[in-house]
XYZ file of C-alpha atoms in Angstrom:
377
model
C -0.185 0.306 0.314
C 1.430 3.433 -0.644
C 2.246 6.004 2.179
C -0.600 8.725 3.173
C -0.502 11.961 1.803
C -2.557 14.844 3.873
C -5.552 16.643 1.941
C -7.173 19.417 2.061
C -9.982 20.937 0.034
C -11.983 24.076 -0.644
C -15.277 24.897 0.252
C -17.949 24.861 -2.365
C -21.030 26.998 -2.326
C -24.304 25.837 -2.770
C -24.611 23.757 -5.684
C -27.398 21.699 -7.851
C -28.896 18.372 -6.440
C -25.557 16.107 -5.866
C -24.903 12.913 -5.955
C -23.238 11.619 -2.864
C -21.869 8.211 -2.425
C -19.712 6.750 0.307
C -17.520 3.507 -0.499
C -16.187 2.428 2.988
C -14.133 -0.473 4.562
C -15.990 -0.523 8.131
C -19.406 0.083 7.480
C -21.609 3.373 7.452
C -19.881 6.398 8.223
C -19.357 7.046 11.760
C -22.134 9.990 13.326
C -19.384 12.922 12.702
C -18.713 12.374 9.019
C -21.240 14.950 7.886
C -24.893 14.351 7.039
C -25.830 11.859 3.789
C -28.711 12.107 1.520
C -31.599 10.018 2.241
C -31.493 6.239 1.104
C -34.017 4.661 -0.738
C -33.760 0.555 0.526
C -32.289 -0.581 -3.065
C -29.739 1.757 -3.158
C -27.996 -0.146 0.087
C -28.025 -3.433 -1.173
C -24.988 -3.092 -3.995
C -22.811 -5.760 -2.590
C -19.190 -5.015 -1.031
C -16.243 -3.395 -3.170
C -13.957 -5.938 -3.123
C -10.364 -5.317 -4.694
C -9.465 -8.289 -7.497
C -5.670 -8.910 -8.313
C -5.695 -6.825 -11.597
C -2.378 -8.710 -12.538
C 0.585 -5.940 -13.119
C 1.395 -5.816 -9.172
C -2.303 -4.037 -9.012
C -5.607 -4.843 -7.132
C -8.679 -3.457 -8.628
C -12.454 -2.404 -8.301
C -14.906 -0.574 -10.742
C -18.042 0.243 -8.880
C -21.174 1.258 -11.268
C -23.021 3.926 -9.564
C -26.478 5.403 -9.554
C -28.180 8.153 -9.236
C -29.091 7.325 -5.338
C -26.590 8.354 -2.542
C -26.076 4.826 -1.294
C -23.241 3.211 1.446
C -21.113 0.099 -0.170
C -19.110 -1.455 2.079
C -15.440 -1.945 0.765
C -13.188 -5.061 1.659
C -9.972 -3.911 1.494
C -7.989 -0.630 1.647
C -6.977 1.229 -1.392
C -4.617 4.184 -2.534
C -6.355 6.118 -6.217
C -9.543 7.303 -6.758
C -11.296 7.794 -10.589
C -14.444 8.558 -12.076
C -15.551 7.866 -15.416
C -18.686 8.287 -17.322
C -20.723 8.903 -20.771
C -21.904 12.476 -21.569
C -20.360 16.055 -20.416
C -18.010 16.588 -17.641
C -19.178 17.328 -14.242
C -17.854 18.847 -11.040
C -16.644 16.009 -8.647
C -14.683 15.886 -5.471
C -13.796 13.704 -2.801
C -12.853 12.989 0.404
C -11.088 9.784 2.182
C -10.605 8.074 5.581
C -7.583 6.640 7.228
C -7.952 5.328 10.506
C -11.350 6.696 11.133
C -10.189 9.974 10.167
C -11.835 11.769 6.880
C -9.416 14.394 5.036
C -10.787 17.510 3.604
C -12.864 17.778 0.223
C -10.599 17.730 -2.680
C -11.772 18.662 -6.410
C -11.137 16.109 -9.027
C -9.383 17.476 -11.855
C -11.734 16.579 -15.279
C -9.952 14.773 -17.756
C -8.831 16.622 -20.609
C -6.046 14.258 -22.044
C -6.832 12.092 -24.448
C -6.586 10.471 -28.343
C -8.154 12.880 -30.977
C -10.409 10.412 -31.479
C -12.259 8.780 -27.972
C -12.606 4.861 -29.262
C -15.528 4.704 -26.024
C -16.722 7.848 -25.703
C -15.826 8.000 -21.789
C -14.870 10.771 -20.118
C -14.612 11.612 -16.504
C -12.097 12.585 -13.759
C -8.014 12.163 -14.004
C -6.616 9.186 -11.550
C -5.824 11.078 -8.019
C -3.700 8.849 -5.946
C -5.376 9.524 -2.352
C -3.050 7.278 -0.149
C -3.561 4.990 2.230
C -7.590 4.658 2.526
C -10.054 2.854 3.574
C -13.599 4.958 2.662
C -14.134 7.429 -0.263
C -17.068 10.029 -0.162
C -18.143 11.585 -3.724
C -19.909 14.696 -4.701
C -20.617 14.873 -7.763
C -22.479 17.954 -9.417
C -26.172 17.249 -10.891
C -28.255 14.046 -11.270
C -25.458 10.905 -12.312
C -24.754 10.450 -15.534
C -24.946 7.828 -17.610
C -22.322 4.901 -16.989
C -21.193 6.690 -13.867
C -17.815 4.401 -12.423
C -15.968 4.755 -9.334
C -12.534 3.314 -9.777
C -10.329 1.676 -6.726
C -6.683 1.135 -7.116
C -4.322 0.173 -4.756
C -0.517 -1.037 -6.024
C 0.437 -4.147 -4.184
C 4.378 -4.070 -5.484
C 6.751 -5.874 -7.720
C 10.255 -6.232 -7.534
C 10.359 -2.656 -9.817
C 9.373 -1.311 -6.560
C 11.888 -2.326 -4.959
C 14.738 -1.257 -7.085
C 13.115 2.016 -7.480
C 13.711 3.035 -3.704
C 17.467 2.956 -4.663
C 19.029 6.471 -4.857
C 21.337 6.435 -7.669
C 24.772 7.890 -7.446
C 25.545 11.125 -8.628
C 26.372 11.239 -12.452
C 28.013 13.154 -15.144
C 25.723 14.313 -17.152
C 27.968 15.333 -19.501
C 29.722 12.275 -20.319
C 25.884 10.713 -21.016
C 25.559 12.563 -24.417
C 22.047 14.282 -25.614
C 20.276 11.285 -25.020
C 19.195 12.129 -21.151
C 18.660 8.582 -18.971
C 15.349 7.197 -19.216
C 13.388 4.331 -17.469
C 11.913 1.651 -20.036
C 8.628 0.688 -19.285
C 10.093 -2.815 -17.926
C 11.626 -0.752 -15.083
C 7.713 0.221 -13.916
C 5.986 -3.439 -14.458
C 4.495 -2.727 -17.586
C 1.858 -5.445 -18.263
C 1.914 -5.545 -22.539
C -1.090 -7.818 -22.033
C -2.902 -4.165 -21.000
C -1.761 -2.802 -24.934
C -5.089 -3.112 -27.169
C -2.907 -2.439 -30.533
C 0.329 -1.967 -31.701
C 1.974 1.947 -31.279
C 0.534 4.604 -34.034
C 3.224 7.488 -35.164
C 2.939 10.850 -35.942
C 5.272 11.955 -39.303
C 7.434 14.749 -37.156
C 7.576 16.347 -33.508
C 6.615 19.689 -33.519
C 6.169 20.330 -30.199
C 6.476 19.245 -26.438
C 3.845 19.489 -23.981
C 4.164 19.329 -20.084
C 1.580 18.147 -18.335
C 1.344 16.885 -14.475
C -0.763 14.366 -12.814
C -2.565 16.221 -10.428
C -1.220 13.226 -7.596
C 0.463 13.837 -4.615
C 3.946 15.929 -3.948
C 4.768 13.464 -1.074
C 5.500 10.153 -2.450
C 8.284 8.128 -2.064
C 11.091 6.565 -5.054
C 9.798 3.215 -4.299
C 6.064 4.509 -5.275
C 6.259 5.921 -8.420
C 6.463 2.213 -10.441
C 3.059 1.515 -8.289
C 1.566 4.768 -9.300
C 2.368 4.343 -13.241
C 0.776 0.934 -13.114
C -2.150 2.452 -11.805
C -2.223 5.473 -14.741
C -1.427 2.608 -17.357
C -4.659 0.480 -15.851
C -7.159 3.409 -15.700
C -6.009 4.737 -19.026
C -6.443 1.010 -20.800
C -9.060 -0.850 -18.684
C -11.147 2.365 -17.597
C -10.832 4.809 -20.712
C -10.442 2.250 -23.158
C -7.046 4.487 -24.633
C -5.104 1.753 -26.596
C -1.888 2.464 -24.242
C -1.022 5.153 -21.205
C -1.450 8.651 -22.668
C 1.722 9.874 -22.025
C 4.722 9.687 -24.040
C 6.820 9.896 -20.866
C 6.558 10.841 -16.893
C 8.951 12.779 -14.706
C 9.261 12.350 -10.992
C 9.786 14.837 -8.183
C 13.435 13.253 -7.727
C 13.884 13.845 -11.288
C 14.094 10.299 -12.356
C 12.445 10.007 -16.710
C 10.042 6.943 -17.146
C 9.218 6.297 -20.288
C 5.414 5.785 -21.084
C 3.598 5.003 -24.037
C 4.970 1.738 -25.878
C 6.707 2.047 -29.241
C 10.261 3.138 -28.746
C 10.836 6.256 -26.823
C 13.583 7.769 -29.785
C 10.342 7.539 -32.580
C 7.921 9.983 -33.202
C 4.833 7.643 -31.272
C 1.583 9.342 -31.142
C 0.615 9.562 -27.212
C -3.050 10.219 -25.829
C -1.812 13.392 -23.675
C -3.017 16.046 -25.841
C -6.605 16.303 -27.413
C -6.287 18.043 -30.707
C -2.394 18.159 -30.870
C -1.051 14.707 -30.545
C -0.323 14.088 -34.327
C 2.722 16.448 -33.639
C 3.675 16.069 -30.680
C 5.276 14.272 -27.633
C 4.150 14.209 -24.182
C 5.592 14.611 -20.636
C 3.525 14.461 -17.714
C 5.028 15.302 -14.503
C 3.862 13.157 -11.517
C 2.199 15.920 -9.085
C -0.114 19.014 -8.108
C 2.013 22.332 -9.226
C -1.168 24.267 -8.544
C 0.562 23.993 -4.518
C 3.910 22.765 -4.505
C 7.219 24.720 -6.717
C 8.550 21.779 -9.166
C 12.074 21.116 -7.956
C 15.478 21.991 -9.300
C 16.036 18.241 -10.869
C 12.516 18.572 -12.592
C 13.237 21.484 -14.638
C 16.427 19.678 -15.216
C 15.102 16.109 -16.352
C 12.265 18.623 -18.792
C 15.050 20.524 -20.008
C 17.389 17.238 -21.527
C 14.041 15.440 -22.700
C 12.714 18.232 -24.419
C 15.910 19.432 -25.298
C 16.758 15.613 -26.699
C 13.429 14.688 -28.172
C 12.895 18.012 -29.945
C 16.770 18.183 -31.459
C 15.925 15.390 -33.474
C 13.217 16.501 -35.308
C 15.182 20.283 -35.584
C 13.164 22.055 -33.505
C 14.139 25.371 -31.216
C 13.063 24.521 -28.223
C 12.695 28.457 -27.313
C 11.206 28.958 -30.712
C 6.991 29.123 -31.821
C 5.480 27.015 -34.752
C 2.202 26.929 -36.277
C 0.199 23.719 -35.751
C -2.907 22.795 -36.545
C -5.717 21.396 -34.519
C -7.540 18.860 -34.758
C -10.276 19.618 -32.821
C -9.975 20.466 -28.686
C -11.981 22.937 -26.119
C -10.197 25.823 -27.186
C -9.063 25.734 -30.351
C -11.736 24.165 -32.970
C -11.129 21.147 -35.883
C -8.813 22.731 -38.518
C -7.894 25.911 -36.826
C -4.025 27.113 -36.996
C -2.768 27.910 -34.143
C 1.284 29.638 -32.999
C 2.407 28.364 -29.827
C 5.200 27.606 -28.093
C 7.616 24.684 -29.444
C 7.533 23.368 -25.675
C 4.575 24.721 -23.782
C 1.993 23.806 -21.206
C -1.017 21.758 -21.354
C -3.090 25.333 -20.860
C -1.947 26.317 -23.964
C -3.894 24.358 -26.134
C -6.971 23.090 -23.624
C -9.361 24.910 -21.463
C -7.427 23.091 -18.364
C -5.419 24.268 -15.453
C -2.317 21.286 -16.314
C -0.009 22.094 -15.787
C -0.353 23.598 -12.496
C 0.397 27.549 -12.387
C 3.986 26.518 -10.330
C 5.073 24.232 -13.393
C 3.892 26.196 -16.065
C 5.801 29.406 -15.003
C 8.883 27.574 -14.913
C 8.620 26.996 -18.990
C 10.443 29.817 -19.902
C 13.413 27.686 -17.881
C 12.568 24.775 -19.286
C 13.027 26.237 -22.842
C 16.225 27.949 -22.028
C 17.844 25.047 -19.982
C 16.722 22.800 -22.886
C 18.013 25.107 -25.996
C 21.785 25.018 -24.004
C 21.714 21.211 -23.341
C 21.371 20.970 -27.124
C 24.206 23.573 -27.569
C 26.430 21.689 -25.035
C 26.067 18.196 -26.820
C 26.165 18.879 -30.758
């Protein structure tokens, strides 16, 4: 089980009729857990939510939810939470319980990533790491949409997780050449059977899009492979994507991990920036950078990865470039826009990603990426 994470939420004002769902490993909520809407008798009998072995060092449960408030008894603890549905985006917030204490409310980020054509028409929230928890309370704005499903995940551990705990000795980067050190899919335990089809490739790479995963900022080194497996499973099993959406991921320690399969050197088409996947590569930093500043190690890792990837396609990291949208919630299909070669997700879609505190460091990433290329030519 992953380590705990302090959570805090901002209060919401008056809202539309809300769905409130409680998933608990210890029966009904304690009296101090807050008011719960009246529950029809039929809503009290969905059966226990038991996390089952999902392979790849994960246990998982997918709980179908309806429009009535209910209590569902969960047999196992969990560490990651996501919600999916069909239809329009909805505001969602959750609170979780550990050792009898409830966290504050936290908003879940609405999913703005994805392939340019969703294979199932499924939308929802990003997957959130909540740390060790035995209950979750879900507050969804408005009536329950079709296909509403609560996903609970718990990384159980693989040998790769033990290896990831080690702190590497300092390495003189100048001796390693332009390519940064990349940790392979095998190093985080990617289950090849979860991929539904071979990789698709772009003709070129014009941009690097920077994201954050809106997860915890306090995870340990050994937690990272489990976090990646959880994202991978959620993207493939719950959203129906062919693979994990991001081409690369960077953890808070500055380590770079290969995400989507198909070859790190190749122009693999990801599912990370709706409308702009066809001419880019996507890198997500594991964490929430609305609340925490990225470390020097993170900025350096983004610069090295971006410099290496862009240099192969003769792109200037400090330039701007004209690209054509395949259709996003910000730029309609066919619209030509001029964007930074290294940009943030908010430059292409209506989202706060990659967080204000990481977004403000992108000029440093661009400058350092250009310096990295110049130093290793």
